[in-house]
Each structure stands twice: as C-alpha cells, then as structure tokens.
mmCIF file of C-alpha atoms in Angstrom:
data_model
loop_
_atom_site.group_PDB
_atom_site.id
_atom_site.type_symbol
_atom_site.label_atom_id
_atom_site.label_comp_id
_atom_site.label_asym_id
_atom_site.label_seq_id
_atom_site.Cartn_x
_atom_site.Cartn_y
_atom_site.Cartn_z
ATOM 1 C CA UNK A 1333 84.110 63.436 -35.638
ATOM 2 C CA UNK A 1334 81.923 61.139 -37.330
ATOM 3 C CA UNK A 1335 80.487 58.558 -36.113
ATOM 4 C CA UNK A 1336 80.030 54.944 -37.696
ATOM 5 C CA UNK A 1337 77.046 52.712 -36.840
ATOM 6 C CA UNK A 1338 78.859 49.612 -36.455
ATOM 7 C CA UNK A 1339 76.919 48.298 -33.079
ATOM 8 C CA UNK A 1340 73.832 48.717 -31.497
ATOM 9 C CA UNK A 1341 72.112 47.494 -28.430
ATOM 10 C CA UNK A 1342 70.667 44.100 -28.792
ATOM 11 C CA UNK A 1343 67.333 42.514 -27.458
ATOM 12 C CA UNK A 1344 68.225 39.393 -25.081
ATOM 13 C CA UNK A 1345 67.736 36.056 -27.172
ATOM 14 C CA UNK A 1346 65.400 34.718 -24.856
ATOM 15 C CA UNK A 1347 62.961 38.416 -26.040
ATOM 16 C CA UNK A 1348 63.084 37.118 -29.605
ATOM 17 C CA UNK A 1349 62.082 33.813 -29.290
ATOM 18 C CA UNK A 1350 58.992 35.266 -28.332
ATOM 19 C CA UNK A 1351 56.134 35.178 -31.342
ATOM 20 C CA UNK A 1352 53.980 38.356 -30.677
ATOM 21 C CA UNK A 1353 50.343 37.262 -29.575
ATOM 22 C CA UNK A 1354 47.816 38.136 -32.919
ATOM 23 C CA UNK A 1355 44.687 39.109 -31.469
ATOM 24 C CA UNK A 1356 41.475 37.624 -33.264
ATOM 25 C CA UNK A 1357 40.471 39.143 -36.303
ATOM 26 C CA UNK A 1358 37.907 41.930 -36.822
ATOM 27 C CA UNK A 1359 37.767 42.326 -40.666
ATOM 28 C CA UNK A 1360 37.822 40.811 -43.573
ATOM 29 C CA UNK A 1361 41.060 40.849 -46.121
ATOM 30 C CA UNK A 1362 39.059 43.736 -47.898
ATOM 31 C CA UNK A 1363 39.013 45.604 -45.005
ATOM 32 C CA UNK A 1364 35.689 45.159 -44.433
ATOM 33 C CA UNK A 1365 34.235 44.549 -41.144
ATOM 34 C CA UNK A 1366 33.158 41.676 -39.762
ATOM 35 C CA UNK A 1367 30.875 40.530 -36.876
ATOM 36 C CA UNK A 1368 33.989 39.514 -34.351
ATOM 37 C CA UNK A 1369 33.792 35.804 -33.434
ATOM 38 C CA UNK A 1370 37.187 35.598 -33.149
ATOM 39 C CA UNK A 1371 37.861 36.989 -29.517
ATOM 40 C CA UNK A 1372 35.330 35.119 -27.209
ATOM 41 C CA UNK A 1373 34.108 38.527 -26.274
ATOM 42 C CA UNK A 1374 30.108 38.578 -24.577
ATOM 43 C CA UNK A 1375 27.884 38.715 -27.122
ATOM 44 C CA UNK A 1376 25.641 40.446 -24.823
ATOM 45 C CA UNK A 1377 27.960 42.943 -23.995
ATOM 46 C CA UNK A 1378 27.932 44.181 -20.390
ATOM 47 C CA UNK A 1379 26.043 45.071 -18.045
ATOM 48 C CA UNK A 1380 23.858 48.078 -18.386
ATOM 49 C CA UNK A 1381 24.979 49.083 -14.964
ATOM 50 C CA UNK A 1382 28.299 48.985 -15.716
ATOM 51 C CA UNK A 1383 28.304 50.965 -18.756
ATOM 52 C CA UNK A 1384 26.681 53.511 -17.068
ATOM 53 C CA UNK A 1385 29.216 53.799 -14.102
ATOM 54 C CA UNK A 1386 31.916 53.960 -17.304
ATOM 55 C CA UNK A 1387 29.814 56.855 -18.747
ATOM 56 C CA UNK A 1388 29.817 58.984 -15.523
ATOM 57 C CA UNK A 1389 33.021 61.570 -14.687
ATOM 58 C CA UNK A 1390 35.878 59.286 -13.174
ATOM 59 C CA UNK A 1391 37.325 61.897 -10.562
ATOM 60 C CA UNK A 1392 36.104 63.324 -7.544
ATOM 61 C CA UNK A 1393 35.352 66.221 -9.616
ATOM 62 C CA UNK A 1394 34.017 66.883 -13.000
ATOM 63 C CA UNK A 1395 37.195 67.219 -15.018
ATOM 64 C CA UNK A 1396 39.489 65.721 -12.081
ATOM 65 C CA UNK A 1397 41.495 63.113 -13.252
ATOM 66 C CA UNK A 1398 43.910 61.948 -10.448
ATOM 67 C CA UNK A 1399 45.468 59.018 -10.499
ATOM 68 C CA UNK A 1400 43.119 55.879 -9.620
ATOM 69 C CA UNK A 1401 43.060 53.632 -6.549
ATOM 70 C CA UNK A 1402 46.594 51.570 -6.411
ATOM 71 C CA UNK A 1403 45.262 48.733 -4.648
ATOM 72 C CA UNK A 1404 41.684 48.529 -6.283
ATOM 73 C CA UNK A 1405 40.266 48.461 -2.644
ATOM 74 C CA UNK A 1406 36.871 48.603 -3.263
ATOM 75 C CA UNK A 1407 36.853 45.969 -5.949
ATOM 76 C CA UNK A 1408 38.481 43.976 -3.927
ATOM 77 C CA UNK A 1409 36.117 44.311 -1.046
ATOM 78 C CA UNK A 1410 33.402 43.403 -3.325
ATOM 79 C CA UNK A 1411 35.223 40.174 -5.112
ATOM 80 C CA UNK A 1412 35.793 38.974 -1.544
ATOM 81 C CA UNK A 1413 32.382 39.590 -0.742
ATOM 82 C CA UNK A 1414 31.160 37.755 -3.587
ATOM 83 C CA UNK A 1415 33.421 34.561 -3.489
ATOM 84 C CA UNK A 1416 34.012 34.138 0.304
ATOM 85 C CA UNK A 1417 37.660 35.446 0.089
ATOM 86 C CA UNK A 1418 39.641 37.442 1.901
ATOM 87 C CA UNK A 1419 40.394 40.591 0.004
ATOM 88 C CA UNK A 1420 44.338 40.952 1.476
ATOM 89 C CA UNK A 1421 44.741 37.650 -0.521
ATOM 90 C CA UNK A 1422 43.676 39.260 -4.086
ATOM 91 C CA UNK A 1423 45.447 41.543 -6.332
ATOM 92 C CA UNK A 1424 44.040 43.200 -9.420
ATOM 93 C CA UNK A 1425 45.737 42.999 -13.181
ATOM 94 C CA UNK A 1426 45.948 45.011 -16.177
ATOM 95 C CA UNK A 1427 43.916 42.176 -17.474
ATOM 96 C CA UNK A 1428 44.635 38.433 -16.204
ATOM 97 C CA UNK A 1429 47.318 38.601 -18.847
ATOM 98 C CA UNK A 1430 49.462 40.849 -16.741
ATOM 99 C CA UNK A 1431 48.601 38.286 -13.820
ATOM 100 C CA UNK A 1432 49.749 35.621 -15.807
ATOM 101 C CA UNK A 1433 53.048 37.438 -16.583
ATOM 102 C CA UNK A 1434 53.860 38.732 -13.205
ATOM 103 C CA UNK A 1435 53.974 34.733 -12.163
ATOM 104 C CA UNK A 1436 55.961 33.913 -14.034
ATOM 105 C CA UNK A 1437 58.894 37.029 -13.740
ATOM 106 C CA UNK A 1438 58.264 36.304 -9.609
ATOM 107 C CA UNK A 1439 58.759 33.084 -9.362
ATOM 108 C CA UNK A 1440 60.746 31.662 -12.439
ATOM 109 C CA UNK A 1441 64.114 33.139 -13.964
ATOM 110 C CA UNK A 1442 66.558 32.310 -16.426
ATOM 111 C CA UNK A 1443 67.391 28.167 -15.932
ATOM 112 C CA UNK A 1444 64.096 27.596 -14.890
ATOM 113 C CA UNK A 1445 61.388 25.938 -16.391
ATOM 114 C CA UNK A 1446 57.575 27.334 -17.179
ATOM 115 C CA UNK A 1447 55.166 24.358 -17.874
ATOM 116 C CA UNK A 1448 51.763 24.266 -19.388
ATOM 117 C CA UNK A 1449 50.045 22.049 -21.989
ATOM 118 C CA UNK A 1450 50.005 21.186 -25.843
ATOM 119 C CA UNK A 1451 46.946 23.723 -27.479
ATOM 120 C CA UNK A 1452 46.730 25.902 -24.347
ATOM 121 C CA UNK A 1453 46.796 29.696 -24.275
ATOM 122 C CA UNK A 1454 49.203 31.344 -26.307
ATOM 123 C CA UNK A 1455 50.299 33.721 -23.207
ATOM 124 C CA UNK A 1456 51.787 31.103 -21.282
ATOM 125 C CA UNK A 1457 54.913 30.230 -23.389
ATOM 126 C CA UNK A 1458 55.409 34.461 -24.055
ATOM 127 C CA UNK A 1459 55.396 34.770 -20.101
ATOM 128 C CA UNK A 1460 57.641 31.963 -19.965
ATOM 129 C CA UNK A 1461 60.608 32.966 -22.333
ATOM 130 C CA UNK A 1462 59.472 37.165 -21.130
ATOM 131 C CA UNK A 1463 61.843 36.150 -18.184
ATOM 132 C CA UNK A 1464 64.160 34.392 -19.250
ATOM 133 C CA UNK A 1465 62.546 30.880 -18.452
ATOM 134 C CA UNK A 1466 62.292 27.590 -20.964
ATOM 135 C CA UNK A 1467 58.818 27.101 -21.482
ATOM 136 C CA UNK A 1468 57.858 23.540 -21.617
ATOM 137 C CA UNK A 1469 55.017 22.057 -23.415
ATOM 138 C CA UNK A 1470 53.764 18.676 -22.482
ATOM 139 C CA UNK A 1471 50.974 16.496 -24.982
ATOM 140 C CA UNK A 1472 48.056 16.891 -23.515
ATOM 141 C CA UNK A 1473 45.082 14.082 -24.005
ATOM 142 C CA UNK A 1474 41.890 14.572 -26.272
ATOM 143 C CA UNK A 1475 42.523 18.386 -26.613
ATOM 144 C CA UNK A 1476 42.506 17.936 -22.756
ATOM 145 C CA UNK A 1477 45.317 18.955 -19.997
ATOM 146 C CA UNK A 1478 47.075 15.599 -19.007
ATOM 147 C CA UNK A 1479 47.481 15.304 -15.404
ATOM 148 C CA UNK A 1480 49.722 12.499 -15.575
ATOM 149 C CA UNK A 1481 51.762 13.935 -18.520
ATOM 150 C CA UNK A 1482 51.974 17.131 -16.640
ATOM 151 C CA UNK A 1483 53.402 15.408 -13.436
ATOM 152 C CA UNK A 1484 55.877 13.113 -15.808
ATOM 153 C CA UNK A 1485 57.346 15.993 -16.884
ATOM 154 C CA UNK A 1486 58.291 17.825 -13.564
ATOM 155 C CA UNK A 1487 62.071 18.375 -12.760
ATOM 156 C CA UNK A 1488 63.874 20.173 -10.272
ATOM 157 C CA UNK A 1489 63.548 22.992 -12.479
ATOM 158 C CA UNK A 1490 60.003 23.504 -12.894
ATOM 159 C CA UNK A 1491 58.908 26.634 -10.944
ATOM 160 C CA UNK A 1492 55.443 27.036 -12.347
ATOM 161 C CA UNK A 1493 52.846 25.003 -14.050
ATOM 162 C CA UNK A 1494 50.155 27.264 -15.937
ATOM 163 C CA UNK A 1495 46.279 25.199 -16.611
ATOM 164 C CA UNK A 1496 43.767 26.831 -18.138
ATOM 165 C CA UNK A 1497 40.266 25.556 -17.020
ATOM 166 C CA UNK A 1498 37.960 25.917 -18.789
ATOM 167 C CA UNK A 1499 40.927 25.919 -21.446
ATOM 168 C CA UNK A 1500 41.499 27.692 -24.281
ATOM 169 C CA UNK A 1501 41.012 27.364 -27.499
ATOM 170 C CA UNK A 1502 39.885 23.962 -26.879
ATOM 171 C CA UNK A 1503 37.044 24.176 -24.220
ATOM 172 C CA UNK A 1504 38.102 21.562 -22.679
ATOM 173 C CA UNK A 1505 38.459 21.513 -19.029
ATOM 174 C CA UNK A 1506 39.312 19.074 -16.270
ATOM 175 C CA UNK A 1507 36.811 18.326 -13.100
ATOM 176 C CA UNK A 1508 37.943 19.599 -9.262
ATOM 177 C CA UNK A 1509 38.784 16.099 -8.503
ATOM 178 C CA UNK A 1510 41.782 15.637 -11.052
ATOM 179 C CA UNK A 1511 42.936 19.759 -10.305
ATOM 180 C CA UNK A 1512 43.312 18.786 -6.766
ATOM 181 C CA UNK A 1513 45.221 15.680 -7.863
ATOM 182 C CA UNK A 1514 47.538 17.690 -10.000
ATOM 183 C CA UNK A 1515 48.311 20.035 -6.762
ATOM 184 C CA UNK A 1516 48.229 17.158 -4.720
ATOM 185 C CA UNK A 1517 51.490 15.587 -6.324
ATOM 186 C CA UNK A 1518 53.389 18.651 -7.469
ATOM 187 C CA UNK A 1519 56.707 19.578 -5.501
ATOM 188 C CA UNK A 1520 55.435 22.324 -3.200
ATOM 189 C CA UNK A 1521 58.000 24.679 -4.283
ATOM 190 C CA UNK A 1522 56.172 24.535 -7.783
ATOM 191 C CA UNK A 1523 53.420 27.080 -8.044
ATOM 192 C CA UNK A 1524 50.273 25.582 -9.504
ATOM 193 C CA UNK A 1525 48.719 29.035 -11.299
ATOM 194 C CA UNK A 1526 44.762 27.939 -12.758
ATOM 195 C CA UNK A 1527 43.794 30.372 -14.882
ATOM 196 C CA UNK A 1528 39.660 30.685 -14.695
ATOM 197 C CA UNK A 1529 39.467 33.019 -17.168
ATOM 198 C CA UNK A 1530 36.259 31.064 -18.216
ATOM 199 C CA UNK A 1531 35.712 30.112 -15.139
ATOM 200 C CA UNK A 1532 32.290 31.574 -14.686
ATOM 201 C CA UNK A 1533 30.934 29.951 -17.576
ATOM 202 C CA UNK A 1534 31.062 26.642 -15.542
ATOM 203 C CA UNK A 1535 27.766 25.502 -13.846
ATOM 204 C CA UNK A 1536 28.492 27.239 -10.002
ATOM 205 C CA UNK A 1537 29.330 23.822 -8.115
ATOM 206 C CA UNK A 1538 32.478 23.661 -10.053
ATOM 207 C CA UNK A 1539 33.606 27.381 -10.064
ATOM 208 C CA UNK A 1540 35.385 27.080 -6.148
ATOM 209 C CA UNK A 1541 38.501 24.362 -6.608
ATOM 210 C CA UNK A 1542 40.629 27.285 -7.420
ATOM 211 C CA UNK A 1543 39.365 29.291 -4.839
ATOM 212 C CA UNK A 1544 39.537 26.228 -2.150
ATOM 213 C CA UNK A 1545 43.103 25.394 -3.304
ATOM 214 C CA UNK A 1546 44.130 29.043 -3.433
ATOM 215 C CA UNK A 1547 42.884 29.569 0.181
ATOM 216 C CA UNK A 1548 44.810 26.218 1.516
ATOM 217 C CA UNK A 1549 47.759 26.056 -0.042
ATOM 218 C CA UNK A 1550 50.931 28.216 -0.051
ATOM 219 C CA UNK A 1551 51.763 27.720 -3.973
ATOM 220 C CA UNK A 1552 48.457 27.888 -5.692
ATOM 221 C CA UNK A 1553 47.365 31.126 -7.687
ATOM 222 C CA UNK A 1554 44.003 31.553 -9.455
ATOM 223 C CA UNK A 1555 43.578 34.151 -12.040
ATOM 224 C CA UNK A 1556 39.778 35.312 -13.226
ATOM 225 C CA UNK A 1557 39.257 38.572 -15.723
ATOM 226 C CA UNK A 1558 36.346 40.453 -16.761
ATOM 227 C CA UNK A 1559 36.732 40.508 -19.801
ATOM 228 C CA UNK A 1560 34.988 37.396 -20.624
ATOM 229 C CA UNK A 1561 31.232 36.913 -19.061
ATOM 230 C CA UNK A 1562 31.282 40.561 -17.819
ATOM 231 C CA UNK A 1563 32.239 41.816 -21.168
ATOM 232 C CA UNK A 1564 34.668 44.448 -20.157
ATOM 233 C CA UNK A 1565 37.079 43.501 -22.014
ATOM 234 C CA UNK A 1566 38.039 46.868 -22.926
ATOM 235 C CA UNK A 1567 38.730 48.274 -19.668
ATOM 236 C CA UNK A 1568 41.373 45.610 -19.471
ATOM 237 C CA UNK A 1569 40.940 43.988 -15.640
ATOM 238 C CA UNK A 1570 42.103 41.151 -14.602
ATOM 239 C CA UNK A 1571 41.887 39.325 -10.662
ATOM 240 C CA UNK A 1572 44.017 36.451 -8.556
ATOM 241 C CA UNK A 1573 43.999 35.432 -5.360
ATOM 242 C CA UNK A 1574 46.357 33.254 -3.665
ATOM 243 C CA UNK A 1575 48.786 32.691 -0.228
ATOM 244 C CA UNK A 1576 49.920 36.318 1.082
ATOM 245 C CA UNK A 1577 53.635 35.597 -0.261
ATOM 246 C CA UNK A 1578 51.997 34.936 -3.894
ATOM 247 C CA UNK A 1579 49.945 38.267 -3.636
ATOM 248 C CA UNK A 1580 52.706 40.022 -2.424
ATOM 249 C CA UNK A 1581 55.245 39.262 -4.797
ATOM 250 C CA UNK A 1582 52.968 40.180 -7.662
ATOM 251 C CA UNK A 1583 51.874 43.286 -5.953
ATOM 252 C CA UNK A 1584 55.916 44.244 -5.806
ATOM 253 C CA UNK A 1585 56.169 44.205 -9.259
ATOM 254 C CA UNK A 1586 52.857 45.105 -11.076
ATOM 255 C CA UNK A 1587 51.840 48.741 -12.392
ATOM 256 C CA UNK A 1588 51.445 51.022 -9.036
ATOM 257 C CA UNK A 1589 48.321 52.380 -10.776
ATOM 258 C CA UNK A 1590 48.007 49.795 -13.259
ATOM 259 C CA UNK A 1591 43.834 49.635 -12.673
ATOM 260 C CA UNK A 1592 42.116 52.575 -14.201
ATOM 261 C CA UNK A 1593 39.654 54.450 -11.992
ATOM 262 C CA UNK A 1594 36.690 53.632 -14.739
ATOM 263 C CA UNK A 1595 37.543 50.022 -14.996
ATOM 264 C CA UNK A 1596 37.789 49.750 -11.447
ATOM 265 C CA UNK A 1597 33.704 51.605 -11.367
ATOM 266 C CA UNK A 1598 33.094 49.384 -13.657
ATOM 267 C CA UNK A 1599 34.474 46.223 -12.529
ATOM 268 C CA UNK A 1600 32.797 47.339 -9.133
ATOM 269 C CA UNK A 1601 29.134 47.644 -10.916
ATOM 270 C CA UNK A 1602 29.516 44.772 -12.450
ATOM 271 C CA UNK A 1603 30.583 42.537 -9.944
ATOM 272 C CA UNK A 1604 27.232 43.658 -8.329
ATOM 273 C CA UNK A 1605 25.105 42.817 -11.108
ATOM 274 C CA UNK A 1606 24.660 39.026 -11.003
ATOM 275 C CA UNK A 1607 21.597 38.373 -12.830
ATOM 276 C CA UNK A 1608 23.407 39.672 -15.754
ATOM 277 C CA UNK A 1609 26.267 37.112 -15.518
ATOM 278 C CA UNK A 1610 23.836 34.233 -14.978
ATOM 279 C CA UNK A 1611 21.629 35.651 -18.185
ATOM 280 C CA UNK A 1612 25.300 35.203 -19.806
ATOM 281 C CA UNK A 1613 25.835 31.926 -18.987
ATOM 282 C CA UNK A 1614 22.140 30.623 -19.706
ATOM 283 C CA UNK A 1615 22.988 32.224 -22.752
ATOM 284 C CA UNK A 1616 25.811 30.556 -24.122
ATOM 285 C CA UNK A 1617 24.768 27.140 -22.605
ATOM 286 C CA UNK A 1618 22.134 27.276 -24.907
ATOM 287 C CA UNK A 1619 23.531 28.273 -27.834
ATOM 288 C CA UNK A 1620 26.773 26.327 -27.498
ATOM 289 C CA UNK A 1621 24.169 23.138 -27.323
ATOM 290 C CA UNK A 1622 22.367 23.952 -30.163
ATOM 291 C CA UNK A 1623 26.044 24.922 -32.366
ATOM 292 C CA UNK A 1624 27.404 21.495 -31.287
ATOM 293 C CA UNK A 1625 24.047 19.392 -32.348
ATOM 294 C CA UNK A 1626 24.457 21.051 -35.875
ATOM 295 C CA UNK A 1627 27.856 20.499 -35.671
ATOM 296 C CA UNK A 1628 27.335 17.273 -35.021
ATOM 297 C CA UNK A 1629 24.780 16.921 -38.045
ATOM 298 C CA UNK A 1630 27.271 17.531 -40.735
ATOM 299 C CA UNK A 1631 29.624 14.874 -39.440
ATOM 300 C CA UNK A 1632 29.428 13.190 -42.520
ATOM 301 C CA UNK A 1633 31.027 16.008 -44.069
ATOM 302 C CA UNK A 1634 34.184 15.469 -41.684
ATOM 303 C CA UNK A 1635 32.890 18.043 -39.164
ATOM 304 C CA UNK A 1636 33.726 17.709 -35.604
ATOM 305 C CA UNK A 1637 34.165 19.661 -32.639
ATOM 306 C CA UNK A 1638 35.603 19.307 -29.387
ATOM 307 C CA UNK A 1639 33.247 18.937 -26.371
ATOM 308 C CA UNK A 1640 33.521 22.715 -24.756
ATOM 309 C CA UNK A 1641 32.310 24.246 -21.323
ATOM 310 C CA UNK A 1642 34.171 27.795 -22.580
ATOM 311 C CA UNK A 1643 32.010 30.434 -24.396
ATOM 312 C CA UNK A 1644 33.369 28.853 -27.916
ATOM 313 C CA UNK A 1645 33.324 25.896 -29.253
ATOM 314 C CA UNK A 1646 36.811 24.252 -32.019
ATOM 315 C CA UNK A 1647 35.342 22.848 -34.602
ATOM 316 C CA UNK A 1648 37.883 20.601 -36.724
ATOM 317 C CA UNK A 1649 37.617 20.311 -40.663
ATOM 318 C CA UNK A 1650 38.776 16.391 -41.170
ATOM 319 C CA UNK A 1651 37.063 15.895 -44.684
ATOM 320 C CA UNK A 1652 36.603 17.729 -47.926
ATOM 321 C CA UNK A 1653 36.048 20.707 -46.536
ATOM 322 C CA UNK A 1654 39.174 22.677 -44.709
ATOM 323 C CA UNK A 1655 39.693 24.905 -42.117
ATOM 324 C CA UNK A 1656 41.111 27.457 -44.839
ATOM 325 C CA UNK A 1657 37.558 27.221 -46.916
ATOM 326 C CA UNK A 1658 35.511 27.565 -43.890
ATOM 327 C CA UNK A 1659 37.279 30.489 -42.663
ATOM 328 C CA UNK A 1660 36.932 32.363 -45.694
ATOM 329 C CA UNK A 1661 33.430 31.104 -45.989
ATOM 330 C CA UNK A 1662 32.177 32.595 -43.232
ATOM 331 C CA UNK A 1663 34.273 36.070 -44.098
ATOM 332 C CA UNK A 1664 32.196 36.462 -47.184
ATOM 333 C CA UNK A 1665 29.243 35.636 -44.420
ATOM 334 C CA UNK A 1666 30.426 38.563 -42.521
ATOM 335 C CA UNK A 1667 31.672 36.334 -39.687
ATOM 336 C CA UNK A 1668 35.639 36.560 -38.172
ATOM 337 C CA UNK A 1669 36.456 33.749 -36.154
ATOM 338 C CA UNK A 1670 39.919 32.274 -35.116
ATOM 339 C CA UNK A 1671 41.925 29.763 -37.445
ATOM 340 C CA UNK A 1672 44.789 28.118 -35.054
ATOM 341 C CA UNK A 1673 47.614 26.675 -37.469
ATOM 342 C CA UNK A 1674 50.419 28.684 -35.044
ATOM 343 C CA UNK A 1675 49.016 26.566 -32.044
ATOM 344 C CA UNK A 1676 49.110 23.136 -33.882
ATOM 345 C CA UNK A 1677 45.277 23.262 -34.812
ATOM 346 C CA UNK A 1678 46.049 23.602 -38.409
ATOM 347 C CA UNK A 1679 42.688 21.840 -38.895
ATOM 348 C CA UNK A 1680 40.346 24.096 -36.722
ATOM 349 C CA UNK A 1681 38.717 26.620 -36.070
ATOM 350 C CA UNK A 1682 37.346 28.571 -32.752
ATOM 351 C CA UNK A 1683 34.118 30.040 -33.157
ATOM 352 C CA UNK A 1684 33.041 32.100 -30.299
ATOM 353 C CA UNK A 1685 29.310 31.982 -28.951
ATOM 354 C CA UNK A 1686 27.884 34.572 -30.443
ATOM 355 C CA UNK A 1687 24.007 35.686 -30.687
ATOM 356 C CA UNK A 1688 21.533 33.548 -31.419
ATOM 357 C CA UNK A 1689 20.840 35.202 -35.177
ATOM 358 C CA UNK A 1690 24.283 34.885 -35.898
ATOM 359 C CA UNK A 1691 24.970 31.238 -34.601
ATOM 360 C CA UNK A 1692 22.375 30.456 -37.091
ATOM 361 C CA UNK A 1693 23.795 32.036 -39.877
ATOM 362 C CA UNK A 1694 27.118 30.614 -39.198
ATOM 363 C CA UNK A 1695 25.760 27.174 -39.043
ATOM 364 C CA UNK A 1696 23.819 28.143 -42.319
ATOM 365 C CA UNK A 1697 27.283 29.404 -43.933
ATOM 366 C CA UNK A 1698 28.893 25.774 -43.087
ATOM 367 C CA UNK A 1699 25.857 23.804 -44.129
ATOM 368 C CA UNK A 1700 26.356 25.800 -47.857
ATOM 369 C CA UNK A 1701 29.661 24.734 -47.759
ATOM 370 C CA UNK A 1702 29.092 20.923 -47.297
ATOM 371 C CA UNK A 1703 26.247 21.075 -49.928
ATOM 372 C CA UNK A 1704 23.701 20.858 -47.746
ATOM 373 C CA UNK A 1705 20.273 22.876 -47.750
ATOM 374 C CA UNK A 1706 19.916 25.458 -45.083
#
C-alpha cells in the first residue's frame, strides 16, 4: 500500500514564535576572519591555570572518560567558598543560558506571563515562549531597566521577572538600592531571577545584592557564568544560587551530567585564580574609559554611547554616519562587532572591550569615517 504524505507532526505555535538567537559575528561577508568584538568574550583570555587544568587527561585514568560529576561538587564547594554561600543553595548550568531557561520551564507555563525589559538579553523572551509562556516586554528608561515600569506591569499572571545587571547590550545597570526595591514590591509568588552575567565586572561593593537577596528571600534566583571575565566561554558553565525550592526545581529538570568534567577543572582553577579576574576588570575599566572619552570626542559627528559598567560599550550612530557604515567600516578594519536592529537598536552598535591595540584601531577606523585625522 502506498502511502500519501498528507500530515505530519507539527511544532507547538508557541516553538515558532521563537526567533533563533544569532550569535555575534566572527567573519567578514568574504569569509574572512575577523578579530571577534562581537561576543563580549575576555580579551585576555583565561587564566593560565585554567587552561592548563583543560589541557591535562579528564578521567581518573589516562584515556578514562566516565561520565563527569552530576552535581559539580567541588565547584560548588569552591563558589561557596569564594562568595560566602552555602553550596546546597547553588546549582551549575550548561552555561547561565540553560539557568535562565530552566526558570522559566519551572516556574512559568502556558497562561503565564515571563517579564523582562525593552533592549535586554535576547534569551529571555526565547525562554519565555520555550514553555509555553507570553513574554512581556516593558519600556525601560535611558537604555535602563525601569523599576517602576516593571512593577506597573505586574498581573496575577506574572510568574517571573528576568533583569540583567549589568545589562546587556546596553551596559546599563541599576544600583542595589533600586534591585532591592524591585524585590521589595513584587508579589512573592513572582520569582525575581538577576542575571549577573557581568556581574564581576562591577567594582566588588556592588557585586553581593544578588547574593544578599538570594540568601533571604524564598523567590529570588541569581545567575553568574564564566564565560565572561573568566573567559571560558567555551566550556559552556554557567552558576545560580537561590532558596532550596528554587535550586531544587532546577536541579529536577537540568542535564544529569550536563557539566563536563574539563569545564568543571576548569571552572574549579579558575575560580581559584583571582588576581587574574581583578587584572580583567582593571583591564576593561580602563579601556572602556578611554573608548567612551573618544567616543565622546566625535560627538559632533552624531556619536554617542550609552554609559556602560559591562565589558562593552553601545555606541549609537545619530548623524551622518550610520550604524550600517560603521559596521562595515570596521569589517574592512578587520573588526566584528554586534549591530542590534532585531532588538530595536537599529541605530547601534555593541563593541566589546577588546585589547588595548585594537580599541585603538577601532577608534582610529571611526575617526576615518567622520573625516577626522587619526
């Protein structure tokens, strides 16, 4: 008998509504490739201890390869350690993307509603409709989350509110006082995550209202990754800690063996190398202050960009010279950084931190392209 094709199983409608994340570019249109500003990656890399407990066998004997730790113990131990936590109230993430997924499937469902602001990472509205939620976008205020906004728009169907802070791609980020006001006066059966994945690149004395909420409250879950500041981005590990109902949920429901054993040796070194994360952050204060001054110079030209404490900085393009020319000046440059029309930012672009030799040459590039002389 033969059979006709006339049906065939069909995605649910809330899947396709989803628009794929597009990672940041690596190459030019020629193929060519370019040095990656695109992905706020570490332009120091990582640290040398790290790499080196990546290039060493990962079993217990050369050639073993069982399957790694489920629970990330260790790491977890030494997280703790390092943040005054307590390591039962942290799980570990394919990334903090996974983190930031696994919210949102435990704790929001079809008929509810995932919240998070205008020009904020592109994850949150894919974990959002990836269950079956409505995501729900409110304005947000100078490129900045709105706490008020945010509140205003709370109904009995909100189930979590996603803030990035630091946020991206803006760089914007608000101070502990108005995050604790935001927790303060949402519903407690609304879970409050604060993704920190640029947390670290904040001056130390305001890296702990996550934790402090987190630590507190019962509906309050703080995501970090190291694939930022630690520059392991590769290895693809992510961190949260929250209330033991929070971490449990998540742990029901994430990858049983979903960190590898050489991320988690790496994760592990790093973690216990320090001085290189503060070297990172030295790093990209400096260079994010010089960027913005020169920046700043050609704002005659229409050249702005938004005040950041991430490891990028948006620049807009308000004048005669666009977003589309600058992007493709800086490709002939041998630079790829991120243009942001899909996230309303039609007008920008992200530029990560990068060396110091190429943060001059992409301020160079842009000074060419306003007619000025290097």
């Amino acid at each position: 008998m033969t059979k006709t094709a006339t049906r065939r199983p069909e995605p649910k409608p809330y899947i396709m509504g989803i628009h794929a994340y597009v990672p940041g570019k690596s190459s030019g249109r020629d193929g060519r490739a370019l040095v990656k500003l695109s992905a706020n990656e570490n332009p120091l890399g990582s640290s040398p201890a790290a790499l080196e407990a990546l290039a060493n066998p990962r079993g217990a004997e050369a050639g073993a390869a069982p399957y790694p730790d489920p629970d990330s113990k260790d790491l977890r131990m030494a997280l703790a350690e390092l943040h005054s936590l307590d390591p039962a109230r942290i799980a570990c993430g394919t990334g903090s993307d996974e983190l930031l997924n696994l919210a949102a499937q435990a704790f929001a469902g079809a008929g509810d509603e995932v919240m998070f602001s205008r020009h904020s990472f592109a994850v949150y509205d894919i974990a959002a409709r990836r269950c079956g939620a409505v995501p729900v976008e409110v304005n947000d205020t100078n490129f900045t989350a709105d706490v008020d906004a945010l509140l205003a728009a709370v109904t009995e169907s909100t189930r979590v509110v996603f803030l990035a802070n630091p946020n991206n791609p803006t760089g914007t980020w608000l101070p502990p006082s108005e995050v604790e006001r935001l927790h303060a006066l949402l519903p407690e059966d609304v879970l409050l995550v604060i993704d920190e994945a640029y947390g670290e690149y904040l001056a130390p004395e305001f890296q702990r209202v996550g934790f402090g909420l987190a630590a507190q409250y019962e509906n309050v879950l703080v995501t970090r990754t190291f694939s930022k500041i630690y520059g392991l981005a590769a290895e693809r590990i992510g961190w949260a800690t929250g209330a033991p109902h929070v971490i449990d949920a998540i742990n029901r429901i994430r990858g049983p063996f979903n960190v590898t054993t050489g991320g988690q040796k790496a994760a592990l070194t790093a973690v216990g190398d320090q001085d290189f994360v503060r070297a990172s952050r030295d790093h990209n204060s400096a260079e994010r202050t010089k960027f913005a001054a020169a920046i700043a110079a050609l704002g005659n030209h229409g050249l702005t960009c938004v005040p950041s404490e991430a490891n990028f900085l948006l620049v807009r393009f308000e004048g005669d010279v666009t977003a589309e020319a600058a992007l493709d000046a800086l490709a002939g440059a041998g630079y790829a950084v991120r243009h942001l029309p899909t996230q309303g930012l039609p007008d920008a672009l992200r530029i990560t931190i990068g060396k110091s030799e190429d943060m001059e040459q992409v301020i160079a590039t842009l000074r060419t392209l306003c007619g000025e002389a290097s």
